[in-house]
Amino acid sequence: MSLLKRWLGGDSKPAPSSTSKASPPRGGGKKKQKAAAGNQPKQPKSDKTVKSAKGHTEYAKTPARKKIKPSPKDLPPLGDDFAVLDLPRPLNHAIQTLGFETCTPVQKSVLPHSLDGADIIAQAQTGTGKTAAFLVSLITFHLENPEERSRAPGVPFGLIIAPTRELVMQIAADAESLTQFTDLRVMAVVGGIDYEKQKKQLTTPVDIVVATPGRLLDFCRSDVLKLNQVEMLVIDEADRMLNMGFIPDVKAIIQRCPKKERRQTQLFSATFSEDIKRLAARWTLDPVRIEIAPEKVATDRVTQKLFLTAEDDKFSVLCNLIDSEDLDKVIIFVNRRDATRRLEDRLYRQGYATGLLTGEVTQKKRVKTLEGFKSGELKVLVATDVAGRGIHVDNITHVVNYNLPEDPEDYVHRIGRTGRAGADGTSVSLICENDAFMLGSIETLLGQPLVCEHPPEHLLQATKAPVRGSRKQDLIQSGNDSKHGRRGKSSTHRRR
């Protein structure tokens, strides 16, 4: 089975055991039981309720956002892992359309509980499929209970909080893919985007909001967003929120949501420190606790090279490295999404067969890019950490850190993309003055010193002139050629 058709990353293994002291699930389950009257607490249910015919009728009447729905005969068969979950038809259609077949361990552990309405505390790394785990339960809840809410501008029923803009955009893209055959509206709320533009978008009904804490709180304080009807709350990468100083904002946001007895809460964290445990106890009600063992990287099979390089020389060193080394497949990691796009375009203009993975890339495009990388059609993949964590491709010979990551665990994860399945691999880090500050924490995590050296002379040769225009220019030219009935001229560049 293709690793690319696994559920948002991660190998299929028997699900690890989870410890649970969960009370009977509340209203966030597959079919919510209404309170008898007024503001009475949600009534617990002991058994998972099978979808009613009314639920299917509601789906049939709901206009899809896409003009063309897939015909069941055109869809691949639904994997056993998903069939047993009895998910709503539009969600199953999305899963089948995206080609997902197998649940990852975190999904096998989380979904049976979250679909029954239990609160979740899960220890899981990015790239394990946790995003799909909480999105599936959130989407299912809405599709199973469409009659219980009236859509209003700026009043979401689902709220997902994540620490970084990149992660928010990745989660929102995944949510769009999984809701493509529903009328659910997903919106990402992040800093760095025009405030008034986002404010205008929130004047229309929104169902699921994915947000960074700061910008979300700004909209709440100005009454653009109201969280009093949030029924499903997800806090992703809680440990990074803590480390980045966002917890006061998160607390203020949660205070604006219904009390924990009136909502379902899922909290995900790579680590369970005492601080995280205290926050989880405050924000969840009798949660199911799930722990997924972090991926272990066999660094002894990875040759780590660290080159001291001026920022202006990095691109030349990178190109010469790709040309001179025996590189079959190489992943280049960059810290920022905009810098990732610029680097990928520069490499494309140099004639390399490149692909791009960032948080804004749709799941469909992501799968296509990874298939091209796996088949050898693409030799170079340029990625951010968030987008790159779900990459499970064999025979990656080299990983290049164009920047050292700010989080030392990301360094370990990056180099773990090579040296897999008993093969040897090489990681190359290009270290300028700004990167040097991250070395100490990486060495502490690895438990060993890292030797830095100047790159050999042949890697410092000047880069050749670009052999083609930017990808955008090529697309425009291709469109013009098609418009005028001409076949595009074949490029004379050497495909590297």
Coordinates of C-alpha atoms in Angstrom, one line a residue:
M1 CA 0.0 0.0 0.0
S2 CA 1.3 3.4 -0.9
L3 CA 2.5 5.4 2.0
L4 CA 1.2 8.5 0.3
K5 CA -2.3 7.2 0.6
R6 CA -2.2 6.9 4.3
W7 CA -4.3 9.3 6.3
L8 CA -2.5 12.7 6.4
G9 CA 0.9 11.1 7.2
G10 CA 2.2 8.3 9.4
D11 CA 2.6 4.6 9.1
S12 CA -0.2 2.2 9.9
K13 CA 0.6 0.4 13.1
P14 CA -1.5 -1.2 15.8
A15 CA -2.9 1.6 17.9
P16 CA -1.0 2.1 21.2
S17 CA -3.0 1.7 24.3
S18 CA -4.6 4.7 25.8
T19 CA -5.4 5.3 29.4
S20 CA -8.9 6.5 30.1
K21 CA -10.9 7.7 33.0
A22 CA -13.7 9.2 30.8
S23 CA -17.1 9.9 32.0
P24 CA -20.0 9.1 29.6
P25 CA -19.6 11.4 26.7
R26 CA -21.4 14.7 26.5
G27 CA -23.2 16.4 23.6
G28 CA -20.3 16.3 21.2
G29 CA -21.0 12.8 20.2
K30 CA -22.3 11.3 16.9
K31 CA -25.8 12.4 17.7
K32 CA -26.4 15.0 20.3
Q33 CA -29.1 14.5 22.9
K34 CA -30.9 17.8 23.5
A35 CA -31.4 19.1 27.0
A36 CA -34.9 18.8 28.3
A37 CA -35.3 22.6 28.6
G38 CA -33.5 25.9 29.0
N39 CA -29.9 25.8 30.1
Q40 CA -29.9 22.3 31.6
P41 CA -26.6 20.5 31.3
K42 CA -26.1 18.3 28.3
Q43 CA -27.3 14.8 29.0
P44 CA -24.7 12.0 28.8
K45 CA -25.3 9.1 26.4
S46 CA -23.9 5.7 27.0
D47 CA -24.1 4.3 23.5
K48 CA -23.0 5.6 20.1
T49 CA -26.1 6.5 18.2
V50 CA -26.5 5.2 14.7
K51 CA -27.2 7.9 12.1
S52 CA -30.8 8.4 11.4
A53 CA -32.5 8.6 8.0
K54 CA -33.1 12.2 8.7
G55 CA -29.4 12.8 8.8
H56 CA -29.0 11.4 5.3
T57 CA -32.0 13.4 4.1
E58 CA -30.4 16.6 5.3
Y59 CA -27.3 15.7 3.4
A60 CA -29.3 15.2 0.2
K61 CA -30.8 18.6 0.5
T62 CA -27.6 20.4 1.3
P63 CA -25.9 22.0 -1.7
A64 CA -22.3 21.1 -2.1
R65 CA -19.7 23.8 -2.7
K66 CA -18.3 21.9 -5.6
K67 CA -20.3 21.9 -8.8
I68 CA -19.6 18.2 -9.4
K69 CA -20.1 15.5 -6.8
P70 CA -18.2 12.3 -7.2
S71 CA -20.3 9.4 -8.3
P72 CA -19.9 6.4 -5.9
K73 CA -18.9 4.2 -8.8
D74 CA -16.0 6.6 -9.5
L75 CA -14.7 6.4 -5.9
P76 CA -12.1 4.0 -4.6
P77 CA -13.4 1.6 -1.9
L78 CA -13.7 2.9 1.6
G79 CA -11.0 1.4 3.8
D80 CA -12.1 -0.8 6.7
D81 CA -10.7 1.6 9.2
F82 CA -13.1 4.3 8.1
A83 CA -16.1 2.0 7.3
V84 CA -16.3 0.9 10.9
L85 CA -16.5 4.5 12.1
D86 CA -19.9 5.0 10.3
L87 CA -19.1 8.5 9.2
P88 CA -21.5 10.8 7.3
R89 CA -21.6 10.2 3.6
P90 CA -20.2 13.6 2.5
L91 CA -17.2 13.1 4.8
N92 CA -16.7 9.5 3.5
H93 CA -16.8 10.9 0.0
A94 CA -14.0 13.4 0.8
I95 CA -11.9 10.6 2.4
Q96 CA -12.4 8.4 -0.7
T97 CA -11.7 11.3 -3.1
L98 CA -8.5 12.2 -1.4
G99 CA -7.4 8.5 -1.6
F100 CA -7.0 7.9 2.2
E101 CA -7.2 4.3 3.1
T102 CA -5.7 3.6 6.6
C103 CA -6.1 5.3 9.9
T104 CA -2.8 6.2 11.7
P105 CA -2.3 5.1 15.3
V106 CA -3.4 8.4 16.8
Q107 CA -6.6 8.4 14.7
K108 CA -7.4 4.8 15.8
S109 CA -7.0 5.8 19.4
V110 CA -8.8 9.2 19.3
L111 CA -11.7 8.8 16.9
P112 CA -13.8 6.1 18.8
H113 CA -13.8 8.4 21.9
S114 CA -14.1 11.8 20.2
L115 CA -17.0 10.6 18.0
D116 CA -18.8 9.6 21.2
G117 CA -18.3 13.0 22.6
A118 CA -15.5 12.5 25.1
D119 CA -12.9 15.1 25.8
I120 CA -9.5 14.2 24.6
I121 CA -5.9 14.9 25.9
A122 CA -3.5 13.4 23.3
Q123 CA 0.3 13.4 23.3
A124 CA 1.2 13.3 19.6
Q125 CA 3.7 14.9 17.3
T126 CA 2.9 16.8 14.2
G127 CA 2.8 14.5 11.2
T128 CA 1.1 11.6 13.1
G129 CA -2.3 12.4 11.6
K130 CA -3.7 14.2 14.6
T131 CA -5.1 17.0 12.5
A132 CA -7.5 14.6 10.7
A133 CA -8.3 13.0 14.0
F134 CA -9.9 16.2 15.4
L135 CA -11.3 17.4 12.1
V136 CA -13.2 14.2 11.5
S137 CA -15.0 14.4 14.8
L138 CA -15.7 18.1 14.4
I139 CA -17.1 17.7 10.9
T140 CA -19.1 14.7 11.9
F141 CA -20.7 16.5 14.8
H142 CA -22.0 19.2 12.5
L143 CA -23.3 16.9 9.8
E144 CA -25.1 14.7 12.4
N145 CA -26.7 17.7 14.0
P146 CA -27.5 20.3 11.3
E147 CA -30.9 21.2 12.8
E148 CA -29.5 22.4 16.2
R149 CA -27.9 25.6 15.2
S150 CA -28.6 28.7 13.1
R151 CA -25.7 30.0 11.1
A152 CA -24.8 33.6 12.0
P153 CA -22.0 35.9 10.9
G154 CA -18.9 35.6 13.1
V155 CA -20.5 32.9 15.3
P156 CA -18.7 29.5 14.7
F157 CA -19.6 26.2 16.2
G158 CA -16.1 24.8 15.9
L159 CA -12.9 26.6 17.0
I160 CA -9.4 25.4 16.5
I161 CA -6.5 27.3 18.1
A162 CA -2.9 26.7 16.9
P163 CA 0.3 28.6 17.8
T164 CA 1.6 29.6 14.3
R165 CA 0.3 31.1 11.1
E166 CA 1.8 28.2 9.1
L167 CA 0.1 25.6 11.2
V168 CA -3.2 27.4 11.0
M169 CA -3.1 27.6 7.2
Q170 CA -2.2 23.9 7.1
I171 CA -5.1 22.9 9.3
A172 CA -7.5 25.2 7.4
A173 CA -6.4 23.6 4.1
D174 CA -7.0 20.1 5.5
A175 CA -10.4 21.2 6.7
E176 CA -11.3 22.5 3.3
S177 CA -10.4 19.2 1.7
L178 CA -12.5 17.2 4.2
T179 CA -15.5 19.5 3.9
Q180 CA -15.5 19.8 0.1
F181 CA -18.8 18.0 -0.3
T182 CA -20.6 19.9 2.5
D183 CA -21.8 23.5 2.8
L184 CA -19.5 24.1 5.8
R185 CA -17.5 27.3 5.7
V186 CA -14.0 27.2 7.1
M187 CA -12.0 30.4 7.8
A188 CA -8.4 30.9 8.9
V189 CA -7.8 33.9 11.2
V190 CA -4.1 34.8 11.5
G191 CA -1.9 37.9 11.8
G192 CA 0.1 39.1 8.9
I193 CA -3.1 39.4 6.8
D194 CA -5.1 42.6 6.4
Y195 CA -7.3 43.1 9.4
E196 CA -10.1 44.8 7.6
K197 CA -10.2 42.1 4.9
Q198 CA -10.5 39.4 7.5
K199 CA -13.1 41.4 9.4
K200 CA -15.2 41.7 6.2
Q201 CA -15.0 37.9 5.7
L202 CA -16.4 37.4 9.2
T203 CA -19.5 39.4 8.3
T204 CA -20.8 36.2 6.6
P205 CA -21.7 33.0 8.4
V206 CA -18.8 30.8 9.4
D207 CA -18.9 27.3 10.8
I208 CA -15.3 26.5 11.7
V209 CA -12.6 29.0 12.7
V210 CA -8.9 28.1 12.7
A211 CA -6.9 30.8 14.4
T212 CA -3.7 32.0 16.1
P213 CA -4.4 33.3 19.6
G214 CA -3.5 36.9 19.1
R215 CA -5.5 37.8 16.0
L216 CA -8.5 35.7 17.3
L217 CA -8.5 37.6 20.6
D218 CA -8.4 40.9 18.7
F219 CA -11.6 40.0 16.8
C220 CA -13.3 38.8 20.0
R221 CA -12.6 42.0 21.8
S222 CA -14.0 44.0 19.0
D223 CA -17.1 41.8 18.9
V224 CA -16.4 40.7 15.3
L225 CA -16.2 37.1 16.5
K226 CA -18.5 35.6 19.2
L227 CA -17.5 32.4 20.8
N228 CA -20.6 31.8 23.0
Q229 CA -21.9 29.1 20.7
V230 CA -18.7 27.1 20.3
E231 CA -19.5 23.4 20.8
M232 CA -16.2 21.9 19.7
L233 CA -12.9 23.4 20.9
V234 CA -9.5 22.1 19.7
I235 CA -6.2 23.3 21.2
D236 CA -3.4 22.1 19.0
E237 CA 0.3 22.1 20.0
A238 CA -0.4 23.3 23.6
D239 CA 3.2 22.9 24.6
R240 CA 4.3 25.3 21.9
M241 CA 1.6 27.7 23.0
L242 CA 3.1 27.6 26.4
N243 CA 6.7 28.1 25.2
M244 CA 5.7 31.0 22.9
G245 CA 3.9 32.8 25.7
F246 CA 0.4 32.5 24.3
I247 CA -1.3 30.8 27.3
P248 CA -2.7 34.1 28.7
D249 CA -4.4 34.8 25.4
V250 CA -5.7 31.2 25.2
K251 CA -7.2 31.5 28.7
A252 CA -8.9 34.7 27.7
I253 CA -10.3 33.0 24.6
I254 CA -11.6 30.0 26.5
Q255 CA -13.3 32.2 29.0
R256 CA -15.4 33.5 26.1
C257 CA -16.5 30.0 25.1
P258 CA -19.2 28.0 26.8
K259 CA -18.1 26.2 30.0
K260 CA -16.4 22.8 29.6
E261 CA -19.6 21.0 30.7
R262 CA -21.3 22.6 27.6
R263 CA -18.7 21.9 25.0
Q264 CA -16.4 19.1 23.8
T265 CA -12.6 19.9 24.1
Q266 CA -9.7 18.2 22.5
L267 CA -6.1 19.2 23.5
F268 CA -3.0 18.0 21.6
S269 CA 0.5 18.4 22.8
A270 CA 3.9 16.9 21.9
T271 CA 4.8 16.7 25.6
F272 CA 2.9 16.4 28.8
S273 CA 4.7 18.7 31.2
E274 CA 3.2 19.5 34.6
D275 CA 2.0 22.9 33.3
I276 CA 0.3 21.2 30.4
K277 CA -1.4 18.7 32.7
R278 CA -2.7 21.6 34.9
L279 CA -4.1 23.4 31.9
A280 CA -5.7 20.3 30.5
A281 CA -7.4 19.6 33.9
R282 CA -8.8 23.2 33.8
W283 CA -10.0 23.1 30.3
T284 CA -11.3 19.5 29.9
L285 CA -13.9 17.3 31.7
D286 CA -12.9 13.7 32.5
P287 CA -10.9 13.4 29.4
V288 CA -9.6 10.3 27.6
R289 CA -5.8 10.5 27.8
I290 CA -3.9 9.1 24.8
E291 CA -0.2 8.9 24.3
I292 CA 1.5 8.2 21.0
A293 CA 5.2 7.4 21.3
P294 CA 7.2 10.0 19.4
E295 CA 9.1 8.9 16.3
K296 CA 12.6 7.8 17.1
V297 CA 15.2 9.0 14.6
A298 CA 18.2 6.7 14.0
T299 CA 20.7 9.5 13.8
D300 CA 23.6 7.0 13.6
R301 CA 22.5 6.3 10.0
V302 CA 22.5 10.0 9.1
T303 CA 25.8 11.8 8.3
Q304 CA 25.3 15.3 9.6
K305 CA 27.3 18.1 7.9
L306 CA 27.1 21.7 9.0
F307 CA 28.6 24.3 6.8
L308 CA 29.4 27.9 8.0
T309 CA 28.0 30.0 5.2
A310 CA 27.2 33.7 4.7
E311 CA 23.5 34.3 4.0
D312 CA 24.3 35.6 0.6
D313 CA 26.3 32.5 -0.3
K314 CA 23.6 29.9 0.7
F315 CA 22.0 29.7 -2.7
S316 CA 25.2 29.1 -4.5
V317 CA 26.3 26.4 -2.0
L318 CA 22.9 24.8 -2.3
C319 CA 22.9 24.6 -6.2
N320 CA 26.5 23.3 -6.3
L321 CA 25.6 20.7 -3.6
I322 CA 22.7 19.5 -5.7
D323 CA 24.9 19.3 -8.9
S324 CA 28.0 17.7 -7.3
E325 CA 26.6 15.3 -4.8
D326 CA 24.9 12.0 -5.7
L327 CA 21.5 13.3 -4.9
D328 CA 18.5 11.1 -5.8
K329 CA 15.9 12.8 -3.7
V330 CA 16.5 15.9 -1.6
I331 CA 14.2 17.8 0.8
I332 CA 15.2 21.4 1.6
F333 CA 13.6 22.8 4.8
V334 CA 13.0 26.6 5.2
N335 CA 11.6 28.3 8.3
R336 CA 9.2 30.7 6.7
R337 CA 6.5 30.1 4.1
D338 CA 7.2 33.2 2.0
A339 CA 10.9 32.3 2.0
T340 CA 10.1 28.8 1.0
R341 CA 8.1 30.0 -2.1
R342 CA 11.0 32.3 -3.1
L343 CA 13.6 29.6 -2.8
E344 CA 11.5 27.0 -4.7
D345 CA 11.0 29.5 -7.5
R346 CA 14.7 30.4 -7.7
L347 CA 15.6 26.7 -8.0
Y348 CA 12.9 26.2 -10.6
R349 CA 14.4 29.0 -12.7
Q350 CA 17.8 27.3 -12.4
G351 CA 16.2 24.3 -14.2
Y352 CA 15.7 21.9 -11.3
A353 CA 12.6 19.7 -11.1
T354 CA 11.1 21.1 -7.9
G355 CA 8.0 20.8 -5.8
L356 CA 6.7 23.0 -3.0
L357 CA 5.0 22.0 0.3
T358 CA 3.8 24.7 2.6
G359 CA 0.8 25.1 4.9
E360 CA -1.3 26.8 2.2
V361 CA -0.9 23.9 -0.3
T362 CA -4.2 22.0 -0.6
Q363 CA -4.3 18.3 0.3
K364 CA -5.0 17.4 -3.3
K365 CA -1.9 19.3 -4.5
R366 CA 0.1 18.0 -1.6
V367 CA -0.6 14.3 -2.6
K368 CA 0.2 15.1 -6.2
T369 CA 3.5 16.7 -5.3
L370 CA 4.5 13.8 -3.1
E371 CA 3.6 11.3 -5.8
G372 CA 5.8 13.2 -8.2
F373 CA 8.6 13.2 -5.6
K374 CA 8.2 9.5 -4.9
S375 CA 8.2 8.6 -8.6
G376 CA 11.3 10.6 -9.3
E377 CA 9.5 13.2 -11.5
L378 CA 10.5 15.7 -8.9
K379 CA 14.1 15.6 -7.5
V380 CA 13.9 18.6 -5.1
L381 CA 11.2 19.3 -2.6
V382 CA 11.2 22.6 -0.7
A383 CA 9.1 22.5 2.5
T384 CA 8.3 24.2 5.8
D385 CA 8.4 22.2 9.0
V386 CA 4.6 22.0 9.3
A387 CA 4.1 20.8 5.8
G388 CA 7.1 18.5 5.8
R389 CA 6.2 16.5 9.0
G390 CA 3.8 14.3 7.1
I391 CA 6.4 13.2 4.5
H392 CA 7.1 9.5 4.6
V393 CA 9.0 8.7 1.4
D394 CA 11.7 6.1 1.2
N395 CA 15.1 6.6 -0.5
I396 CA 15.5 10.3 0.4
T397 CA 19.2 10.6 0.1
H398 CA 19.7 14.2 1.4
V399 CA 18.0 16.7 3.7
V400 CA 19.2 20.3 3.6
N401 CA 18.5 22.8 6.4
Y402 CA 18.5 26.1 4.5
N403 CA 17.9 27.6 7.9
L404 CA 18.3 25.9 11.3
P405 CA 14.9 25.5 12.9
E406 CA 13.9 27.5 15.9
D407 CA 12.6 24.4 17.7
P408 CA 15.4 21.7 18.2
E409 CA 12.9 18.9 17.9
D410 CA 12.2 20.1 14.3
Y411 CA 15.9 19.5 13.5
V412 CA 15.6 15.9 14.7
H413 CA 12.4 15.4 12.7
R414 CA 14.0 17.0 9.5
I415 CA 17.0 14.8 9.4
G416 CA 14.8 11.8 10.1
R417 CA 13.3 12.1 6.6
T418 CA 16.5 10.5 5.4
G419 CA 18.3 7.4 6.7
R420 CA 15.0 5.5 6.9
A421 CA 14.3 1.7 6.5
G422 CA 18.0 0.8 7.2
A423 CA 19.3 3.1 4.4
D424 CA 22.1 5.7 5.0
G425 CA 21.4 9.4 4.5
T426 CA 23.0 12.8 4.7
S427 CA 21.8 16.0 6.2
V428 CA 23.5 19.3 5.3
S429 CA 22.8 22.5 7.4
L430 CA 23.8 25.9 6.0
I431 CA 24.6 28.0 9.0
C432 CA 24.9 31.8 8.9
E433 CA 25.3 34.1 11.9
N434 CA 21.5 34.1 12.6
D435 CA 21.4 30.3 12.6
A436 CA 24.3 29.9 15.0
F437 CA 22.1 30.8 18.0
M438 CA 20.1 27.6 17.6
L439 CA 23.0 25.2 17.7
G440 CA 23.3 24.9 21.5
S441 CA 19.7 23.7 22.0
I442 CA 20.0 21.2 19.1
E443 CA 23.2 19.8 20.6
T444 CA 21.6 19.5 24.0
L445 CA 18.7 17.5 22.5
L446 CA 20.9 15.3 20.5
G447 CA 23.3 14.7 23.4
Q448 CA 26.3 15.3 21.3
P449 CA 28.3 18.2 19.9
L450 CA 27.9 19.2 16.2
V451 CA 31.1 20.0 14.2
C452 CA 30.8 23.0 12.0
E453 CA 33.2 23.6 9.1
H454 CA 33.6 25.8 6.0
P455 CA 32.2 24.4 2.8
P456 CA 34.7 22.9 0.3
E457 CA 35.8 25.2 -2.5
H458 CA 33.7 23.6 -5.2
L459 CA 30.5 24.4 -3.3
L460 CA 31.4 28.1 -3.3
Q461 CA 31.5 28.5 -7.1
A462 CA 29.2 31.2 -8.5
T463 CA 25.7 30.0 -9.6
K464 CA 25.0 29.8 -13.3
A465 CA 22.5 32.2 -14.9
P466 CA 18.9 31.1 -14.7
V467 CA 17.8 28.9 -17.7
R468 CA 14.1 29.8 -17.6
G469 CA 11.6 32.3 -16.2
S470 CA 9.7 32.0 -13.0
R471 CA 7.0 29.3 -12.7
K472 CA 4.4 32.1 -12.8
Q473 CA 5.8 33.4 -16.0
D474 CA 5.8 30.0 -17.5
L475 CA 2.2 29.4 -16.6
I476 CA 1.2 32.7 -18.2
Q477 CA 3.1 31.9 -21.3
S478 CA 1.5 28.4 -21.4
G479 CA -1.9 30.0 -21.1
N480 CA -1.2 32.5 -23.9
D481 CA 0.0 29.7 -26.2
S482 CA -3.1 27.7 -25.5
K483 CA -5.3 30.8 -26.1
H484 CA -3.8 31.4 -29.5
G485 CA -3.8 27.8 -30.5
R486 CA -0.1 27.4 -30.5
R487 CA 1.9 24.7 -28.9
G488 CA 4.3 25.9 -26.3
K489 CA 7.9 25.9 -27.4
S490 CA 10.0 23.2 -25.9
S491 CA 12.5 24.5 -23.4
T492 CA 16.2 24.1 -24.1
H493 CA 17.2 24.0 -20.5
R494 CA 18.8 20.9 -19.0
R495 CA 16.5 19.2 -16.6
R496 CA 18.6 18.5 -13.6

